[in-house]
CSV table of C-alpha atoms in Angstrom, one decimal:
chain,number,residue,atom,x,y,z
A,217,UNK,CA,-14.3,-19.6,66.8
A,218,UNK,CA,-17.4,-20.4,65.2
A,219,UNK,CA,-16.3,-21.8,61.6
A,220,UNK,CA,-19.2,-21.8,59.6
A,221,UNK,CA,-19.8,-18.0,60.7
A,222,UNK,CA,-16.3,-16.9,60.1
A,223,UNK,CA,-16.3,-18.7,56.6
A,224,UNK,CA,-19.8,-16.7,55.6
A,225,UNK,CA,-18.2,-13.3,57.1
A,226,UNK,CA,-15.4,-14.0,54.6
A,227,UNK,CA,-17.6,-14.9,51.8
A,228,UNK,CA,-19.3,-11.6,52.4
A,229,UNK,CA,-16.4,-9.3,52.7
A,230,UNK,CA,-14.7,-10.8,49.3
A,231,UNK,CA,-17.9,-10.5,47.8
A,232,UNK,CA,-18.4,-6.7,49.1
A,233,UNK,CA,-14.8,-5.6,48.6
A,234,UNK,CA,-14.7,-4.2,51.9
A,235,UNK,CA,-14.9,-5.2,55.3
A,236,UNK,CA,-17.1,-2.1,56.1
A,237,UNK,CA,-20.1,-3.2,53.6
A,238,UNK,CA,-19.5,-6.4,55.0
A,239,UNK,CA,-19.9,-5.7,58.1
A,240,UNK,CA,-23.2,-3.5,57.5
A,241,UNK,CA,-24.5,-6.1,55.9
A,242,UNK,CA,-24.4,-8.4,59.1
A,243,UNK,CA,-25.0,-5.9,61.6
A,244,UNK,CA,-21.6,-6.2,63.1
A,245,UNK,CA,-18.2,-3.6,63.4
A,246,UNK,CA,-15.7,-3.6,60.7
A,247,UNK,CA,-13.3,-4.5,63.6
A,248,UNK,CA,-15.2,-7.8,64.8
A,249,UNK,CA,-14.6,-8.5,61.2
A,250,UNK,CA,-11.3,-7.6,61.0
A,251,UNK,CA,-10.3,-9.7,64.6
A,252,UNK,CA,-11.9,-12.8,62.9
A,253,UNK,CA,-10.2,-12.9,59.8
A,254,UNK,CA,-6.6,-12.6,61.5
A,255,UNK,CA,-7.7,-15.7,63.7
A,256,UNK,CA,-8.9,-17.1,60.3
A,257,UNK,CA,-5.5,-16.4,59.0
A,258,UNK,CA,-3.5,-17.8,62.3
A,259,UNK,CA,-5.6,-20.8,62.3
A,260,UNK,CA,-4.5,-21.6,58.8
A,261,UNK,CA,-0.6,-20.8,59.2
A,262,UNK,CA,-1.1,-18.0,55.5
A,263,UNK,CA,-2.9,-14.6,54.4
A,264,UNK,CA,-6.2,-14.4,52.8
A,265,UNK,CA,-6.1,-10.9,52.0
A,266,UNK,CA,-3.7,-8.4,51.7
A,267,UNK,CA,-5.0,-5.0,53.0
A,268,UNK,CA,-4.1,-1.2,52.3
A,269,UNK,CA,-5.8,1.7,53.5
A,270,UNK,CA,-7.1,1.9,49.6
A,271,UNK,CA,-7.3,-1.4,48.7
A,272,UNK,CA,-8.1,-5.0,49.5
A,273,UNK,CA,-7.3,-8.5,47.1
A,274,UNK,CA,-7.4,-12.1,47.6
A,275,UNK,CA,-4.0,-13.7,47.6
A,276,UNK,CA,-3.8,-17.7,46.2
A,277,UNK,CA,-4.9,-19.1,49.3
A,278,UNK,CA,-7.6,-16.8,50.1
A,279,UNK,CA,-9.5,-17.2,46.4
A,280,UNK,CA,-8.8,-21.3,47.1
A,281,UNK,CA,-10.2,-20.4,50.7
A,282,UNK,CA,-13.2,-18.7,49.4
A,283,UNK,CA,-14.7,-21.1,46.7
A,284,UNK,CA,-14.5,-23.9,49.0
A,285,UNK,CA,-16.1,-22.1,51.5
A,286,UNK,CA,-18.6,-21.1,49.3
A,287,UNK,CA,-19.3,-24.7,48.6
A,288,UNK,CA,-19.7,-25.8,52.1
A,289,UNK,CA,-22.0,-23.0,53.1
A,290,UNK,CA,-24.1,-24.1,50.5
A,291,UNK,CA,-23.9,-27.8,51.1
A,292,UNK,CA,-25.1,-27.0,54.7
A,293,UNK,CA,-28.0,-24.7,53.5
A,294,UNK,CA,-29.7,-27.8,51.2
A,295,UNK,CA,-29.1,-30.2,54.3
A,296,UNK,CA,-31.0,-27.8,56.7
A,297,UNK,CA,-33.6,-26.8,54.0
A,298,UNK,CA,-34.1,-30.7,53.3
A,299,UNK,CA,-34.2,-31.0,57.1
A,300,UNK,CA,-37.0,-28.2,57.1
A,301,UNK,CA,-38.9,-29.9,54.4
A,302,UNK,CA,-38.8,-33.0,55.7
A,303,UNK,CA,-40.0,-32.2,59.0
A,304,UNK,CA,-43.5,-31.4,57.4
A,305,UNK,CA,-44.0,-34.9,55.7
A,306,UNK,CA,-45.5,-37.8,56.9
A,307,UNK,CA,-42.8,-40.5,57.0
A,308,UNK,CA,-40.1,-42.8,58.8
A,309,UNK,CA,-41.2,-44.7,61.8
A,310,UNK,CA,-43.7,-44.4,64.2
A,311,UNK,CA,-43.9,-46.8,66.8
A,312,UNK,CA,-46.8,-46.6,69.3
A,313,UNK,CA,-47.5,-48.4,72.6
A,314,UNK,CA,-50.8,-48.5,74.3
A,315,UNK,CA,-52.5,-51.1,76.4
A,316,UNK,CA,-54.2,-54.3,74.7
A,317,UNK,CA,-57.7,-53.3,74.9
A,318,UNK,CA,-57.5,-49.1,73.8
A,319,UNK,CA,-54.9,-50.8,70.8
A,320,UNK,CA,-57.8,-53.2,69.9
A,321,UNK,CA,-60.9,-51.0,70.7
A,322,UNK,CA,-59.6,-48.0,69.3
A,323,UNK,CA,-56.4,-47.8,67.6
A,324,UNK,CA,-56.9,-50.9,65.5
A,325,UNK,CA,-60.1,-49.9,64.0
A,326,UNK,CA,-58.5,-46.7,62.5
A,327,UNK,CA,-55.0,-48.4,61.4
A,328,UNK,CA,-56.4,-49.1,57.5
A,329,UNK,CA,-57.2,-45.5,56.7
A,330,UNK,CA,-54.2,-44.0,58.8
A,331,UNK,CA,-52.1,-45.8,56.7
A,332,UNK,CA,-53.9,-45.7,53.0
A,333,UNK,CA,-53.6,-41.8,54.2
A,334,UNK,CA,-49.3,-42.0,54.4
A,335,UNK,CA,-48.2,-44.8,52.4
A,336,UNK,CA,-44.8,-43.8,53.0
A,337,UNK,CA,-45.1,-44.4,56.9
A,338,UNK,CA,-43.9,-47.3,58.4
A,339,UNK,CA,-45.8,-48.3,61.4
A,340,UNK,CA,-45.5,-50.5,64.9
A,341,UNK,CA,-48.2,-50.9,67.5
A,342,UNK,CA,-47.0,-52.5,70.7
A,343,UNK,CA,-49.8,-53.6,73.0
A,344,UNK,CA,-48.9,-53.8,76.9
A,345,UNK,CA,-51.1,-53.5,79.5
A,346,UNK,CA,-48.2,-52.5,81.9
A,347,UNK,CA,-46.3,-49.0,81.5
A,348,UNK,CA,-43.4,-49.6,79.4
A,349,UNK,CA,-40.3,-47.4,79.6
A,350,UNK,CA,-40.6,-45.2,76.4
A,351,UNK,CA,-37.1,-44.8,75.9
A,352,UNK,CA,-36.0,-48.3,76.5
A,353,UNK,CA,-38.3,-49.1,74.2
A,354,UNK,CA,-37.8,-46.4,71.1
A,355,UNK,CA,-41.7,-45.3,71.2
A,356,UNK,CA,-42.4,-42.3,69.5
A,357,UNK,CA,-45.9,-41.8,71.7
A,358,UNK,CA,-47.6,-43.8,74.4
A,359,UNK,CA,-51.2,-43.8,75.1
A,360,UNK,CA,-52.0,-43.6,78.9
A,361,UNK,CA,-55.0,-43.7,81.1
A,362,UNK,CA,-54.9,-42.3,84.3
A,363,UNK,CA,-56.4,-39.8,86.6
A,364,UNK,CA,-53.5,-37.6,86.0
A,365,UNK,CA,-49.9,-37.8,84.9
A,366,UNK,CA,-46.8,-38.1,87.3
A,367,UNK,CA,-44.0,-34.9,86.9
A,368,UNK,CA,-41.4,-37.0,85.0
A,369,UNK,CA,-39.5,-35.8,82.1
A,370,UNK,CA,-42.0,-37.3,79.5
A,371,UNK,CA,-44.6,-34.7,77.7
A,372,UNK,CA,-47.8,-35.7,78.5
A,373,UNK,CA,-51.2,-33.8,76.5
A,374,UNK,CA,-54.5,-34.8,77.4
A,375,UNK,CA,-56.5,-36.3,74.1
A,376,UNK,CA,-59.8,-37.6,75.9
A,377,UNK,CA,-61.5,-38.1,78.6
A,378,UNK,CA,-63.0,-42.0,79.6
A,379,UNK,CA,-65.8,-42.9,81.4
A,380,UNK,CA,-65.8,-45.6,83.1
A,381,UNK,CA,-69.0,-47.8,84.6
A,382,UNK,CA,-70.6,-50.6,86.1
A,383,UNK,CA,-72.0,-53.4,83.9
A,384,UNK,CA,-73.0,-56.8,84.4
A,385,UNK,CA,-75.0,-59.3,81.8
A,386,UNK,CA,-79.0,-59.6,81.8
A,387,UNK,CA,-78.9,-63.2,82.6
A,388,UNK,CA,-76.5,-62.2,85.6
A,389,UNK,CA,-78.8,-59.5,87.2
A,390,UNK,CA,-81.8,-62.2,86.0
A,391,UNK,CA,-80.9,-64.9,88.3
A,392,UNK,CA,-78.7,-62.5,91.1
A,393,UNK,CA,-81.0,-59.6,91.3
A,394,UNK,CA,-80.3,-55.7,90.3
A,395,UNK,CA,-78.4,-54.0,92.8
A,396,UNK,CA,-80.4,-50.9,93.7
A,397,UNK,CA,-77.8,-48.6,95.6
A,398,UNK,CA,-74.1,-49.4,95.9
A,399,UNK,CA,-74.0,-51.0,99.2
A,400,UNK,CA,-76.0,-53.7,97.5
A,401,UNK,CA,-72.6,-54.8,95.4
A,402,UNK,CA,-71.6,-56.6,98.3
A,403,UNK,CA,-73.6,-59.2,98.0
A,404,UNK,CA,-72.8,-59.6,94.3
A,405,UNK,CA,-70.2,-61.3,92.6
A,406,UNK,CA,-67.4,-58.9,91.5
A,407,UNK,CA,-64.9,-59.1,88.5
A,408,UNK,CA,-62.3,-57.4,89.5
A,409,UNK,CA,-59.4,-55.1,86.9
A,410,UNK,CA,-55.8,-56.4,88.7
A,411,UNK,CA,-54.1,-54.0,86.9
A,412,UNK,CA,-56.5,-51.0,88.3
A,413,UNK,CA,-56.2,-48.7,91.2
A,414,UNK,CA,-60.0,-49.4,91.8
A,415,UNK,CA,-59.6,-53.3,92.2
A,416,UNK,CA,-60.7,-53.1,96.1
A,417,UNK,CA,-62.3,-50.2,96.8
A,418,UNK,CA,-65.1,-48.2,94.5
A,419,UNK,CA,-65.4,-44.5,94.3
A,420,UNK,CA,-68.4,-43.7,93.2
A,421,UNK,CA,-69.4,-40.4,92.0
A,422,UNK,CA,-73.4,-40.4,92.3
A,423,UNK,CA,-76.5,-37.9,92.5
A,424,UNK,CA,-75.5,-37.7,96.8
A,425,UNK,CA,-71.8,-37.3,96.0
A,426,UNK,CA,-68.9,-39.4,95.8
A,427,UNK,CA,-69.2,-42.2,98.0
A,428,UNK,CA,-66.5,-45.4,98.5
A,429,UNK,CA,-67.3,-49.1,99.0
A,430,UNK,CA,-64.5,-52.1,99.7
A,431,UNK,CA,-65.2,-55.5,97.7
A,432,UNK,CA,-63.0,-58.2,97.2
A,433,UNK,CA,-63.5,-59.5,93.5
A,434,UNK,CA,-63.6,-63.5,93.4
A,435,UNK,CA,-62.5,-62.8,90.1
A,436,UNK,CA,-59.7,-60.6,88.9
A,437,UNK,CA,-58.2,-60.2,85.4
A,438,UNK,CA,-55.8,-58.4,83.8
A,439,UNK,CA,-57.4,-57.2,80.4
A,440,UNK,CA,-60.6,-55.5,80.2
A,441,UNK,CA,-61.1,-57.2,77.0
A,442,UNK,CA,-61.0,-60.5,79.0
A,443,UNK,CA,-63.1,-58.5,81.7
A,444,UNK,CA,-65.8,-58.0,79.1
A,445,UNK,CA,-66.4,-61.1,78.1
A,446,UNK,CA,-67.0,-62.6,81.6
A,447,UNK,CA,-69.5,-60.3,82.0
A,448,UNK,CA,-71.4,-60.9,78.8
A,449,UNK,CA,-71.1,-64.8,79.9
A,450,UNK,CA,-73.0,-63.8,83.1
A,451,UNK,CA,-70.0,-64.5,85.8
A,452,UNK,CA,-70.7,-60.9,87.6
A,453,UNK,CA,-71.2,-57.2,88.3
A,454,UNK,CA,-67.8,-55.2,86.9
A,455,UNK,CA,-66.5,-51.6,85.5
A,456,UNK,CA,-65.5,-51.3,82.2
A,457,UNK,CA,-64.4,-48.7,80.5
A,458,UNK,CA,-66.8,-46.8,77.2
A,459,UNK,CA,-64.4,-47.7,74.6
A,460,UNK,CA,-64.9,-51.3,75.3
A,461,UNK,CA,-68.5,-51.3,76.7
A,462,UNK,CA,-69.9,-49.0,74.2
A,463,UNK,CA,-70.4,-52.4,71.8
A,464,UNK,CA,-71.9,-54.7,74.2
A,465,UNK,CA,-74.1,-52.2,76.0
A,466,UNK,CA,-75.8,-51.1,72.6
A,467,UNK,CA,-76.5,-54.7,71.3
A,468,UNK,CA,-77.6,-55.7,74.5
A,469,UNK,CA,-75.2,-58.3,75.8
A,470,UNK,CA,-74.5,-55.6,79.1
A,471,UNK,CA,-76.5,-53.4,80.8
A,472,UNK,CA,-75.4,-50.4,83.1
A,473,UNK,CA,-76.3,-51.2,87.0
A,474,UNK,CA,-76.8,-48.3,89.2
A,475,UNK,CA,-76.9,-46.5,86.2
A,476,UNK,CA,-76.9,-43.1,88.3
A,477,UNK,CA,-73.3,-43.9,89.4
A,478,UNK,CA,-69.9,-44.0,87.9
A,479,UNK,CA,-66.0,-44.2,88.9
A,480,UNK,CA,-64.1,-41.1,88.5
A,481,UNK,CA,-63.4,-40.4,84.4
A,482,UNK,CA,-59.7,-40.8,84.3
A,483,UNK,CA,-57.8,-39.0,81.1
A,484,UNK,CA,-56.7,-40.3,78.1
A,485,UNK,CA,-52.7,-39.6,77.5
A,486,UNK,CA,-50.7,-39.2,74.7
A,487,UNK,CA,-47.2,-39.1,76.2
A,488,UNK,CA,-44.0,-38.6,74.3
A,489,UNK,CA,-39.9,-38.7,75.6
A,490,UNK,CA,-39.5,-35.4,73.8
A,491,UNK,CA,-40.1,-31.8,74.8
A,492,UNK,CA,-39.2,-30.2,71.6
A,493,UNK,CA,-42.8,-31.1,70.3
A,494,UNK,CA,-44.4,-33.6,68.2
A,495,UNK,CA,-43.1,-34.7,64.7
A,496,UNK,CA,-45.2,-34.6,61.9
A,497,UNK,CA,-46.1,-38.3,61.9
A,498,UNK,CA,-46.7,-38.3,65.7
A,499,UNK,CA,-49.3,-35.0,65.1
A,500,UNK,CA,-51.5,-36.8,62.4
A,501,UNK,CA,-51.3,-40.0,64.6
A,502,UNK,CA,-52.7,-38.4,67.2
A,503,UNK,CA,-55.1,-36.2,65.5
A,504,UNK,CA,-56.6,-39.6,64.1
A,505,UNK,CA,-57.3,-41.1,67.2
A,506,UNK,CA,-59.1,-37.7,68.8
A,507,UNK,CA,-61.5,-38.3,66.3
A,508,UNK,CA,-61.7,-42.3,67.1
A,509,UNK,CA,-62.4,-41.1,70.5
A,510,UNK,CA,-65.3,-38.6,69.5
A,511,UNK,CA,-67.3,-41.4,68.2
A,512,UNK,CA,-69.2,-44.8,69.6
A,513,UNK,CA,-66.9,-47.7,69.6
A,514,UNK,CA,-68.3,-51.1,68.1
């Protein structure tokens, strides 16, 4: 038996006078009434109403019965109505995970305004360049980059797209030479991404297709932040991705070789543990960063 719907039927059929009018009233038969109030009455061990074919009253019991039901029903209609309010408005905690370089590049630079917008917010970025467990860790969204997301029970929707090419530092390609078609990055020296799928082995989508080279990077690094700076202190030829060569490339420091060629442009995640769909904090989060990731990064 349903309690909280057997203690509104009541409510309505002593406020009605009749089970009937009750019963229009929530679009159920007088007799699915009736059954529930004499399970209402065994439950309790005492009569609620007494009942003639002309008449109906409340005995002792059922008045006591019916104003503390009326207080409970509408005790649980300001919790779900506070629930329903609340839902809307930007607070609690939001705790985001995202590798070191997108949290630096890209969610950093839009942290001050996020917050000045939702003061009431509090707020926890956790940088780790290696997937984290979500739930294990109580994240309310993880950003991801990847050409596409495994079937697993986290939600994943697609916020951006990155590009991803080859740079290397003018003093590098000064004393080296400019590699002229991708075969030529053999005899180069290669800083290698350990933590990406393309650490050995280049695809390369070009103006004659998609083409794939083996190297073995001297160099490897875990951090494309770290990866960056190697290349803007001359040590090689590597990939980086836009939101951390976009800087460098426009002031100079890099320059794109075989600037007709690229890796594949994997997606840009935003993955959350739930299926029941984003919170209101988690939605202006993430509406934030689709702008971040519409402009040039610095």
């Amino acid at each position: 038996m349903d309690k909280l719907s057997v203690m509104n039927a009541y409510c309505r059929i002593v406020e009605r006078g009749s089970f009937a009018r009750a019963a229009e009233d929530l679009g159920v038969s007088a007799a699915l009434l009736s059954r529930e109030v004499k399970l209402l009455e065994e439950s309790l061990g005492c009569t609620l109403l007494t009942r003639t074919t002309r008449a109906m009253s409340l005995t002792d019991a059922g008045r006591l019965y019916y104003e503390e039901a009326l207080g409970i029903l509408d005790a649980v209609g300001q919790v779900e109505e506070h629930i329903r309010e609340g839902s809307g408005r930007i607070r609690g905690h939001l705790k985001v995970n995202a590798s070191s370089s997108f949290g630096q590049m890209v969610i950093a630079p839009i942290l001050p305004a996020f917050l000045e917008a939702y003061p009431d917010l509090k707020f926890t970025l956790s940088m780790d360049d290696r997937v984290v467990d979500m739930v294990e860790g109580g994240f309310d969204v993880s950003i991801r980059i990847r050409p596409a997301m495994p079937d697993s029970s986290l939600v994943a929707r697609r916020i951006g797209t990155m590009r991803q090419r080859i740079f290397a530092a003018p003093d590098y390609l000064q004393h080296a030479g400019t590699p002229q078609k991708p075969e030529d990055l053999s005899a180069h020296r290669i800083v290698g991404f350990l933590l990406a799928d393309h650490l050995t082995g280049w695809s390369l989508d070009g103006p004659d297709g998609t083409t794939s080279h083996q190297l073995d990077p001297p160099i490897r690094v875990g951090n494309s932040l770290v990866l960056r700076d190697l290349l803007i202190a001359g040590q090689g030829i590597g990939t980086l991705p836009d939101f951390v060569s976009d800087g460098p490339e426009a002031r100079g420091e890099l320059v794109r070789v075989l600037p007709g060629y690229e890796l594949p442009a994997p997606e840009i995640f935003a993955v959350t543990a739930s299926r029941l769909g984003m919170d209101a904090k988690v939605s202006a989060f993430l509406e934030h960063l689709r702008v971040a990731l519409r402009q040039p990064h610095s």
